[in-house]
Backbone as numpy.savetxt, mean C-alpha at the origin, in Angstrom:
# Nx Ny Nz CAx CAy CAz Cx Cy Cz
64.41 -1.68 -31.99 63.53 -1.71 -30.79 63.09 -0.24 -30.46
64.19 0.64 -30.42 63.88 2.04 -30.14 62.96 2.61 -31.05
63.14 2.27 -32.41 62.19 2.86 -33.43 60.72 2.29 -33.19
60.58 1.05 -32.72 59.33 0.52 -32.35 58.70 1.29 -31.21
59.48 1.60 -30.18 58.94 2.32 -29.04 58.49 3.70 -29.43
59.30 4.37 -30.28 58.99 5.75 -30.81 57.65 5.68 -31.54
57.51 4.72 -32.32 56.18 4.62 -33.11 55.06 4.43 -32.12
55.18 3.75 -30.97 54.11 3.63 -30.00 54.02 4.81 -29.12
54.95 5.77 -29.20 54.93 6.90 -28.39 55.61 6.70 -27.03
56.41 5.60 -26.94 57.02 5.25 -25.63 58.52 5.54 -25.61
59.04 6.17 -26.63 60.41 6.53 -26.77 60.56 7.99 -26.34
61.68 8.61 -26.69 61.87 10.06 -26.34 62.55 10.22 -24.97
62.45 11.42 -24.52 63.04 11.83 -23.25 62.33 11.23 -22.10
63.10 11.33 -20.87 62.49 10.72 -19.63 61.23 11.65 -19.24
61.36 12.98 -19.55 60.26 13.81 -19.29 58.98 13.44 -20.05
59.21 13.19 -21.35 58.04 12.82 -22.17 57.43 11.43 -21.70
58.35 10.51 -21.39 57.78 9.26 -20.86 57.01 9.41 -19.63
57.49 10.35 -18.69 56.79 10.58 -17.50 55.39 11.10 -17.74
55.28 12.08 -18.66 54.05 12.73 -18.98 53.03 11.73 -19.49
53.62 10.82 -20.41 52.77 9.79 -21.00 52.26 8.83 -19.97
53.08 8.44 -18.98 52.67 7.54 -17.97 51.62 8.14 -17.05
51.76 9.45 -16.82 50.75 10.22 -15.99 49.47 10.23 -16.70
49.48 10.42 -18.06 48.23 10.50 -18.83 47.48 9.17 -18.83
48.27 8.11 -18.96 47.65 6.79 -18.95 47.00 6.44 -17.65
47.71 6.79 -16.50 47.15 6.56 -15.23 45.83 7.27 -15.05
45.85 8.54 -15.33 44.60 9.48 -15.17 43.48 8.84 -16.05
43.79 8.44 -17.27 42.78 7.87 -18.15 42.24 6.59 -17.57
43.09 5.74 -16.97 42.58 4.49 -16.41 41.70 4.75 -15.17
42.03 5.75 -14.35 41.25 6.14 -13.14 39.92 6.69 -13.58
39.98 7.48 -14.66 38.65 8.03 -15.20 37.76 6.98 -15.69
38.25 6.03 -16.39 37.47 4.89 -16.90 36.86 4.08 -15.80
37.74 3.86 -14.79 37.23 3.13 -13.59 36.15 3.86 -12.89
36.29 5.12 -12.79 35.27 5.95 -12.04 33.93 5.85 -12.83
34.04 6.08 -14.14 32.78 5.98 -14.98 32.06 4.67 -14.84
32.94 3.57 -14.89 32.38 2.22 -14.83 31.64 2.04 -13.49
32.21 2.59 -12.41 31.51 2.45 -11.09 30.31 3.33 -11.05
30.38 4.45 -11.67 29.26 5.46 -11.53 28.00 5.00 -12.25
28.17 4.36 -13.44 26.99 4.00 -14.16 26.01 3.01 -13.47
26.52 1.90 -12.83 25.51 1.13 -12.15 24.90 1.85 -10.98
25.76 2.75 -10.32 25.08 3.43 -9.16 24.00 4.33 -9.58
24.18 5.03 -10.87 23.11 5.86 -11.36 21.91 5.09 -11.73
22.22 3.93 -12.36 21.06 3.03 -12.76 20.27 2.58 -11.47
21.03 2.18 -10.52 20.34 1.69 -9.33 19.55 2.79 -8.67
20.17 4.04 -8.59 19.44 5.21 -8.04 18.16 5.47 -8.80
18.18 5.35 -10.12 16.94 5.61 -10.85 15.91 4.54 -10.59
16.31 3.26 -10.43 15.40 2.15 -10.16 14.84 2.39 -8.82
15.71 2.73 -7.80 15.25 2.92 -6.42 14.28 4.08 -6.35
14.48 5.16 -7.16 13.58 6.27 -7.10 12.24 5.85 -7.71
12.29 5.11 -8.78 11.02 4.62 -9.38 10.27 3.74 -8.45
10.96 2.83 -7.77 10.24 1.90 -6.87 9.66 2.73 -5.71
10.36 3.70 -5.19 9.83 4.57 -4.14 8.60 5.29 -4.57
8.69 5.84 -5.83 7.53 6.53 -6.36 6.33 5.67 -6.52
6.61 4.40 -7.01 5.56 3.45 -7.18 4.82 3.22 -5.87
5.63 3.08 -4.81 5.00 2.74 -3.47 4.17 4.03 -3.02
4.69 5.25 -3.35 4.06 6.45 -2.78 2.76 6.68 -3.51
2.69 6.39 -4.84 1.56 6.85 -5.66 0.48 5.78 -5.65
0.73 4.55 -5.26 -0.22 3.47 -5.24 -0.43 2.80 -6.54
-1.53 2.08 -6.73 -1.71 1.42 -8.04 -2.03 2.44 -9.11
-1.31 2.34 -10.18 -1.48 3.24 -11.35 -2.75 3.08 -12.13
-3.65 4.10 -11.99 -4.87 3.97 -12.68 -4.87 4.79 -13.98
-3.68 5.22 -14.29 -3.47 5.99 -15.56 -3.88 7.46 -15.55
-4.21 7.96 -14.41 -4.71 9.34 -14.33 -3.64 10.30 -13.66
-2.62 9.77 -13.15 -1.67 10.54 -12.50 -2.14 11.29 -11.30
-1.45 12.41 -10.99 -1.85 13.29 -9.93 -2.85 14.30 -10.41
-4.05 14.29 -9.92 -5.13 15.17 -10.42 -5.23 16.43 -9.50
-5.58 17.53 -10.12 -5.84 18.76 -9.42 -7.22 18.92 -9.02
-7.53 19.18 -7.75 -8.92 19.33 -7.24 -8.98 20.48 -6.38
-10.14 21.03 -6.15 -10.31 22.26 -5.24 -9.91 21.89 -3.78
-9.75 20.63 -3.50 -9.41 20.23 -2.15 -7.98 19.93 -2.02
-7.18 19.96 -3.14 -5.81 19.70 -3.08 -5.45 18.64 -4.11
-4.17 18.31 -4.37 -3.81 17.22 -5.28 -4.37 15.87 -4.84
-4.79 15.14 -5.92 -5.30 13.77 -5.65 -4.44 12.77 -6.34
-3.69 11.97 -5.53 -2.81 10.99 -6.14 -3.46 9.68 -6.44
-2.81 8.79 -7.19 -3.33 7.45 -7.41 -3.57 6.74 -6.10
-2.67 6.98 -5.05 -2.86 6.35 -3.79 -4.01 6.83 -2.99
-4.30 8.11 -3.21 -5.57 8.68 -2.63 -6.79 8.06 -3.21
-6.77 7.89 -4.51 -7.96 7.19 -5.22 -8.06 5.81 -4.78
-6.95 5.12 -4.77 -6.98 3.69 -4.29 -7.61 3.59 -2.85
-7.18 4.43 -1.97 -7.81 4.47 -0.65 -9.28 4.66 -0.65
-9.75 5.65 -1.35 -11.17 5.89 -1.40 -11.90 4.69 -1.94
-11.44 4.06 -3.07 -12.03 2.90 -3.58 -12.06 1.74 -2.60
-11.01 1.57 -1.84 -10.90 0.47 -0.86 -11.87 0.69 0.33
-12.09 1.90 0.73 -13.05 2.19 1.81 -14.47 1.75 1.31
-14.78 2.07 0.09 -16.07 1.73 -0.48 -16.15 0.20 -0.56
-15.12 -0.46 -1.06 -15.17 -1.89 -1.19 -15.36 -2.56 0.14
-14.62 -2.07 1.17 -14.69 -2.63 2.48 -16.16 -2.69 2.98
-16.89 -1.57 2.78 -18.25 -1.51 3.21 -19.13 -2.45 2.40
-18.87 -2.74 1.16 -19.69 -3.57 0.38 -19.78 -5.00 0.85
-18.77 -5.47 1.59 -18.89 -6.85 2.09 -18.90 -6.85 3.71
-18.31 -5.90 4.30 -18.27 -5.86 5.75 -19.63 -5.45 6.42
-20.33 -4.61 5.65 -21.70 -4.26 6.13 -22.63 -5.43 6.17
-22.79 -6.16 5.01 -23.57 -7.35 5.11 -23.04 -8.44 6.08
-21.81 -8.55 6.22 -21.15 -9.47 7.22 -21.64 -9.03 8.67
-21.60 -7.79 8.85 -22.02 -7.24 10.20 -23.40 -7.51 10.51
-24.32 -7.35 9.49 -25.77 -7.59 9.64 -26.00 -9.14 9.91
-25.28 -9.88 9.29 -25.39 -11.41 9.46 -24.94 -11.71 10.85
-23.83 -11.16 11.32 -23.34 -11.48 12.70 -24.33 -11.03 13.75
-25.08 -10.01 13.54 -26.12 -9.52 14.46 -27.12 -10.65 14.69
-27.43 -11.41 13.64 -28.50 -12.37 13.66 -27.91 -13.81 14.07
-26.71 -14.16 13.60 -26.23 -15.49 13.66 -25.14 -15.71 14.68
-24.58 -14.66 15.27 -23.53 -14.83 16.25 -24.07 -15.50 17.48
-23.34 -16.43 17.99 -23.79 -17.24 19.14 -23.43 -16.72 20.47
-22.69 -15.64 20.46 -22.34 -15.00 21.72 -22.68 -13.49 21.68
-22.88 -12.90 22.81 -23.16 -11.46 22.79 -22.05 -10.59 22.22
-20.75 -11.06 22.39 -19.62 -10.32 21.88 -19.59 -10.34 20.38
-19.90 -11.47 19.77 -19.96 -11.59 18.29 -21.08 -10.64 17.81
-22.23 -10.73 18.40 -23.34 -9.90 17.96 -23.05 -8.39 18.18
-22.37 -8.04 19.20 -21.90 -6.71 19.43 -20.96 -6.24 18.27
-20.04 -7.11 17.93 -19.06 -6.90 16.85 -19.86 -6.55 15.57
-20.84 -7.35 15.32 -21.77 -7.10 14.18 -22.40 -5.68 14.23
-22.91 -5.33 15.42 -23.49 -3.98 15.62 -22.54 -2.88 15.21
-21.23 -2.99 15.69 -20.26 -2.02 15.42 -19.89 -1.94 13.91
-19.83 -3.16 13.26 -19.56 -3.10 11.83 -20.68 -2.41 11.01
-21.96 -2.76 11.44 -23.05 -2.03 10.75 -23.09 -0.56 10.93
-22.86 -0.13 12.20 -22.83 1.24 12.45 -21.74 1.98 11.79
-20.48 1.44 11.90 -19.32 2.09 11.30 -19.32 2.16 9.75
-19.71 1.05 9.17 -19.64 1.05 7.73 -20.87 1.75 7.13
-21.95 1.89 7.75 -23.09 2.71 7.32 -22.58 4.12 7.21
-21.83 4.59 8.25 -21.36 5.98 8.32 -20.28 6.17 7.20
-19.31 5.24 7.15 -18.14 5.37 6.18 -18.68 5.32 4.80
-19.73 4.50 4.50 -20.21 4.39 3.14 -20.83 5.66 2.65
-21.55 6.37 3.52 -22.13 7.69 3.16 -20.99 8.70 2.93
-19.93 8.66 3.75 -18.87 9.62 3.61 -18.10 9.35 2.34
-17.79 8.10 2.04 -16.88 7.75 0.88 -17.70 8.02 -0.44
-19.05 7.85 -0.42 -19.80 8.17 -1.70 -19.70 9.62 -1.98
-19.80 10.46 -0.83 -19.71 11.90 -0.97 -18.32 12.31 -1.43
-17.35 11.74 -0.79 -15.95 12.06 -1.20 -15.70 11.69 -2.68
-16.19 10.50 -3.09 -15.98 10.11 -4.46 -16.65 11.01 -5.46
-17.80 11.63 -5.12 -18.42 12.50 -5.99 -17.65 13.90 -6.04
-17.15 14.35 -4.87 -16.44 15.62 -4.78 -15.15 15.61 -5.48
-14.41 14.48 -5.49 -13.13 14.52 -6.04 -13.03 13.72 -7.35
-14.14 13.16 -7.78 -14.19 12.55 -9.12 -13.65 11.08 -9.18
-13.87 10.35 -8.16 -13.43 8.87 -8.13 -14.65 8.01 -8.31
-14.59 7.13 -9.30 -15.64 6.20 -9.57 -15.52 5.06 -8.54
-16.63 4.67 -7.95 -16.66 3.68 -6.93 -17.46 2.42 -7.34
-17.10 1.32 -6.74 -17.73 0.00 -7.11 -19.07 -0.05 -6.53
-19.90 -0.94 -7.05 -21.21 -1.07 -6.55 -21.49 -2.57 -6.06
-20.48 -3.44 -6.12 -20.63 -4.76 -5.63 -19.23 -5.24 -5.12
-19.18 -6.14 -4.20 -17.91 -6.62 -3.69 -17.09 -7.32 -4.71
-15.81 -7.41 -4.55 -14.84 -8.12 -5.45 -15.15 -9.66 -5.34
-14.60 -10.35 -6.31 -14.80 -11.79 -6.29 -14.26 -12.46 -5.00
-13.12 -11.95 -4.55 -12.60 -12.42 -3.31 -13.47 -12.16 -2.00
-14.06 -11.00 -2.01 -14.99 -10.59 -0.97 -16.24 -11.40 -1.00
-16.71 -11.70 -2.22 -17.87 -12.58 -2.35 -17.57 -14.01 -1.82
-16.35 -14.40 -2.07 -15.97 -15.66 -1.51 -16.03 -15.68 0.00
-15.54 -14.65 0.62 -15.64 -14.56 2.12 -17.04 -14.62 2.67
-17.88 -13.94 1.93 -19.29 -13.88 2.36 -19.90 -15.33 2.17
-19.54 -16.02 1.14 -20.00 -17.39 0.89 -19.50 -18.34 2.03
-18.33 -18.13 2.47 -17.76 -19.01 3.59 -18.57 -18.76 4.85
-18.91 -17.50 5.06 -19.73 -17.17 6.28 -21.13 -17.77 6.18
-21.75 -17.64 4.94 -23.03 -18.21 4.68 -23.04 -19.67 5.05
-21.98 -20.47 4.78 -21.92 -21.87 4.94 -21.58 -22.30 6.37
-21.08 -21.40 7.12 -20.69 -21.69 8.49 -21.83 -21.72 9.53
-21.77 -22.49 10.55 -22.73 -22.59 11.64 -22.07 -22.58 12.97
-22.88 -22.04 14.00 -22.44 -22.16 15.39 -21.17 -21.49 15.70
-20.29 -22.12 16.52 -19.02 -21.62 16.90 -18.07 -21.48 15.74
-18.27 -22.36 14.77 -17.51 -22.23 13.51 -17.73 -20.91 12.79
-18.93 -20.48 12.83 -19.37 -19.20 12.28 -18.67 -18.04 13.05
-18.77 -18.09 14.37 -18.22 -17.03 15.30 -16.71 -16.88 14.91
-16.03 -18.03 14.92 -14.58 -18.05 14.62 -14.19 -17.48 13.31
-14.96 -17.94 12.26 -14.69 -17.48 10.90 -14.93 -15.96 10.73
-15.99 -15.58 11.31 -16.44 -14.16 11.27 -15.33 -13.30 11.84
-14.89 -13.64 13.07 -13.90 -12.83 13.85 -12.63 -12.80 13.09
-12.15 -13.88 12.55 -10.84 -13.91 11.90 -10.84 -13.38 10.45
-11.84 -13.58 9.71 -11.92 -12.86 8.38 -11.96 -11.43 8.52
-12.83 -10.96 9.41 -13.01 -9.50 9.53 -11.76 -8.79 10.25
-11.20 -9.47 11.17 -10.00 -8.94 11.82 -8.77 -8.82 10.83
-8.68 -9.88 10.00 -7.59 -9.90 9.11 -7.77 -8.76 8.13
-8.98 -8.59 7.58 -9.25 -7.53 6.62 -8.98 -6.12 7.22
-9.45 -5.93 8.43 -9.26 -4.62 9.07 -7.78 -4.35 9.36
-7.02 -5.38 9.76 -5.63 -5.19 9.96 -4.90 -4.75 8.76
-5.24 -5.30 7.60 -4.57 -4.88 6.40 -4.86 -3.47 5.91
-6.07 -2.95 6.19 -6.45 -1.68 5.67 -5.97 -0.64 6.75
-5.67 -1.01 8.03 -5.34 -0.07 8.98 -4.07 0.73 8.67
-3.14 -0.03 8.10 -1.83 0.65 7.81 -1.93 1.68 6.65
-2.84 1.32 5.64 -3.10 2.18 4.57 -3.83 3.46 5.02
-4.78 3.30 5.95 -5.43 4.51 6.55 -4.41 5.41 7.17
-3.49 4.85 7.98 -2.49 5.69 8.62 -1.58 6.41 7.59
-1.19 5.70 6.57 -0.37 6.29 5.52 -1.00 7.42 4.81
-2.34 7.23 4.51 -3.07 8.27 3.77 -3.23 9.54 4.74
-3.54 9.21 6.01 -3.80 10.37 6.93 -2.50 11.22 7.14
-1.37 10.52 7.10 -0.09 11.17 7.37 0.36 12.01 6.13
0.05 11.44 4.90 0.72 11.95 3.74 -0.15 12.63 2.67
-1.49 12.40 2.74 -2.32 13.02 1.68 -2.38 14.43 1.77
-2.34 15.18 0.57 -2.39 16.57 0.55 -3.85 17.04 0.17
-4.74 16.10 0.06 -6.16 16.43 -0.38 -7.01 16.44 0.94
-7.56 17.60 1.28 -8.32 17.67 2.56 -9.46 16.77 2.69
-10.22 16.50 1.56 -11.32 15.60 1.61 -10.86 14.10 1.94
-9.79 13.74 1.31 -9.29 12.36 1.55 -8.72 12.26 3.02
-8.04 13.31 3.47 -7.54 13.25 4.92 -8.68 13.17 5.90
-9.76 13.96 5.57 -10.93 13.89 6.45 -11.51 12.48 6.49
-11.71 11.90 5.37 -12.11 10.39 5.27 -11.23 9.50 6.07
-9.94 9.74 5.93 -8.92 8.85 6.58 -9.00 9.07 8.10
-9.21 10.29 8.56 -9.36 10.49 9.91 -10.51 9.73 10.51
-11.66 9.80 9.89 -12.81 9.04 10.48 -12.63 7.52 10.29
-12.02 7.15 9.17 -11.84 5.64 8.89 -10.89 5.10 9.98
-9.88 5.87 10.39 -8.90 5.46 11.38 -9.60 5.11 12.71
-10.53 6.02 13.06 -11.33 5.69 14.37 -12.18 4.49 14.19
-12.91 4.38 13.07 -13.83 3.27 12.86 -13.10 1.85 12.74
-12.05 1.89 11.96 -11.27 0.65 11.81 -10.66 0.16 13.15
-10.17 1.09 13.95 -9.57 0.76 15.14 -10.62 0.15 16.13
-11.81 0.82 16.10 -12.97 0.33 16.96 -13.33 -1.07 16.53
-13.36 -1.38 15.22 -13.75 -2.66 14.72 -12.71 -3.66 15.15
-11.37 -3.36 14.98 -10.41 -4.21 15.35 -10.55 -4.68 16.83
-10.87 -3.63 17.59 -11.02 -3.86 19.12 -12.17 -4.75 19.40
-13.32 -4.56 18.82 -14.55 -5.35 19.19 -14.36 -6.80 18.61
-13.71 -6.89 17.48 -13.53 -8.30 16.96 -12.51 -9.03 17.85
-11.51 -8.41 18.34 -10.61 -9.09 19.24 -11.31 -9.46 20.56
-12.24 -8.64 20.98 -12.89 -8.82 22.20 -13.93 -10.04 22.16
-14.18 -10.59 20.92 -14.99 -11.77 20.90 -14.25 -12.95 21.47
-12.96 -12.99 21.54 -12.16 -14.10 22.04 -11.86 -15.16 20.96
-12.28 -14.91 19.76 -12.10 -15.89 18.64 -10.96 -15.59 17.75
-10.33 -14.56 17.83 -9.23 -14.14 16.87 -7.98 -14.97 17.14
-7.55 -15.57 16.10 -6.30 -16.37 16.14 -5.10 -15.45 15.72
-4.36 -15.04 16.87 -3.31 -14.07 16.60 -2.12 -14.69 15.94
-1.90 -15.97 16.15 -0.80 -16.66 15.47 -1.06 -16.69 13.93
-2.30 -16.87 13.56 -2.65 -16.89 12.07 -2.34 -15.47 11.55
-2.63 -14.43 12.30 -2.41 -13.10 11.88 -0.87 -12.81 11.67
-0.07 -13.35 12.58 1.33 -13.24 12.47 1.86 -13.89 11.32
1.28 -15.12 10.93 1.73 -15.86 9.76 1.34 -15.09 8.50
0.26 -14.41 8.49 -0.13 -13.60 7.34 0.89 -12.53 7.05
1.38 -11.87 8.12 2.42 -10.81 7.93 3.70 -11.35 7.40
4.04 -12.55 7.74 5.35 -13.18 7.33 5.30 -13.57 5.86
4.14 -13.75 5.29 4.10 -14.17 3.91 4.34 -13.06 2.88
């Protein structure tokens, strides 16, 4: 039995056995620490990647670009493109509301949309040229669908649909405008965001003033 213990390194003096036991304990603690550390490191890397993905926006494959106005991130470019896309459908929707709105408040909302998006469209085209962002020339398929819904609506149904479609769209872009204004290091993009913030808030206000906005439906959208 003793010879077997010696072959395993467990025989010998009390001092040697104590040293061996200490070594085994330290080794076990080290292995446990490493096992715990690995998932934490992996989680940390995943968390950093997720945060970076949120910060840079949709990846258009161009990364952070250097311009004379400051760094231009994917999120900056996404914002510029969305300002242009907003005008491509909200401007015609505003013109339509000027003619087909059944109440003065709806027609006034149409006036504000036309005025605001005419201004923003000129600004965003200039910004796109200056910082090298390609812009769309027609609304997205989803936006064309919204315009088709408005085309088919009549009377108070039109007023209600107009107010809710446009209010929902402006609410979604409002948070992006604030994020860009607070974080962009590109002076041209910040300038566009500053003006867009004022215009979008004005549009939200006049759309709500129509009395047709369904705030419960807006809350449901946020919950989804």
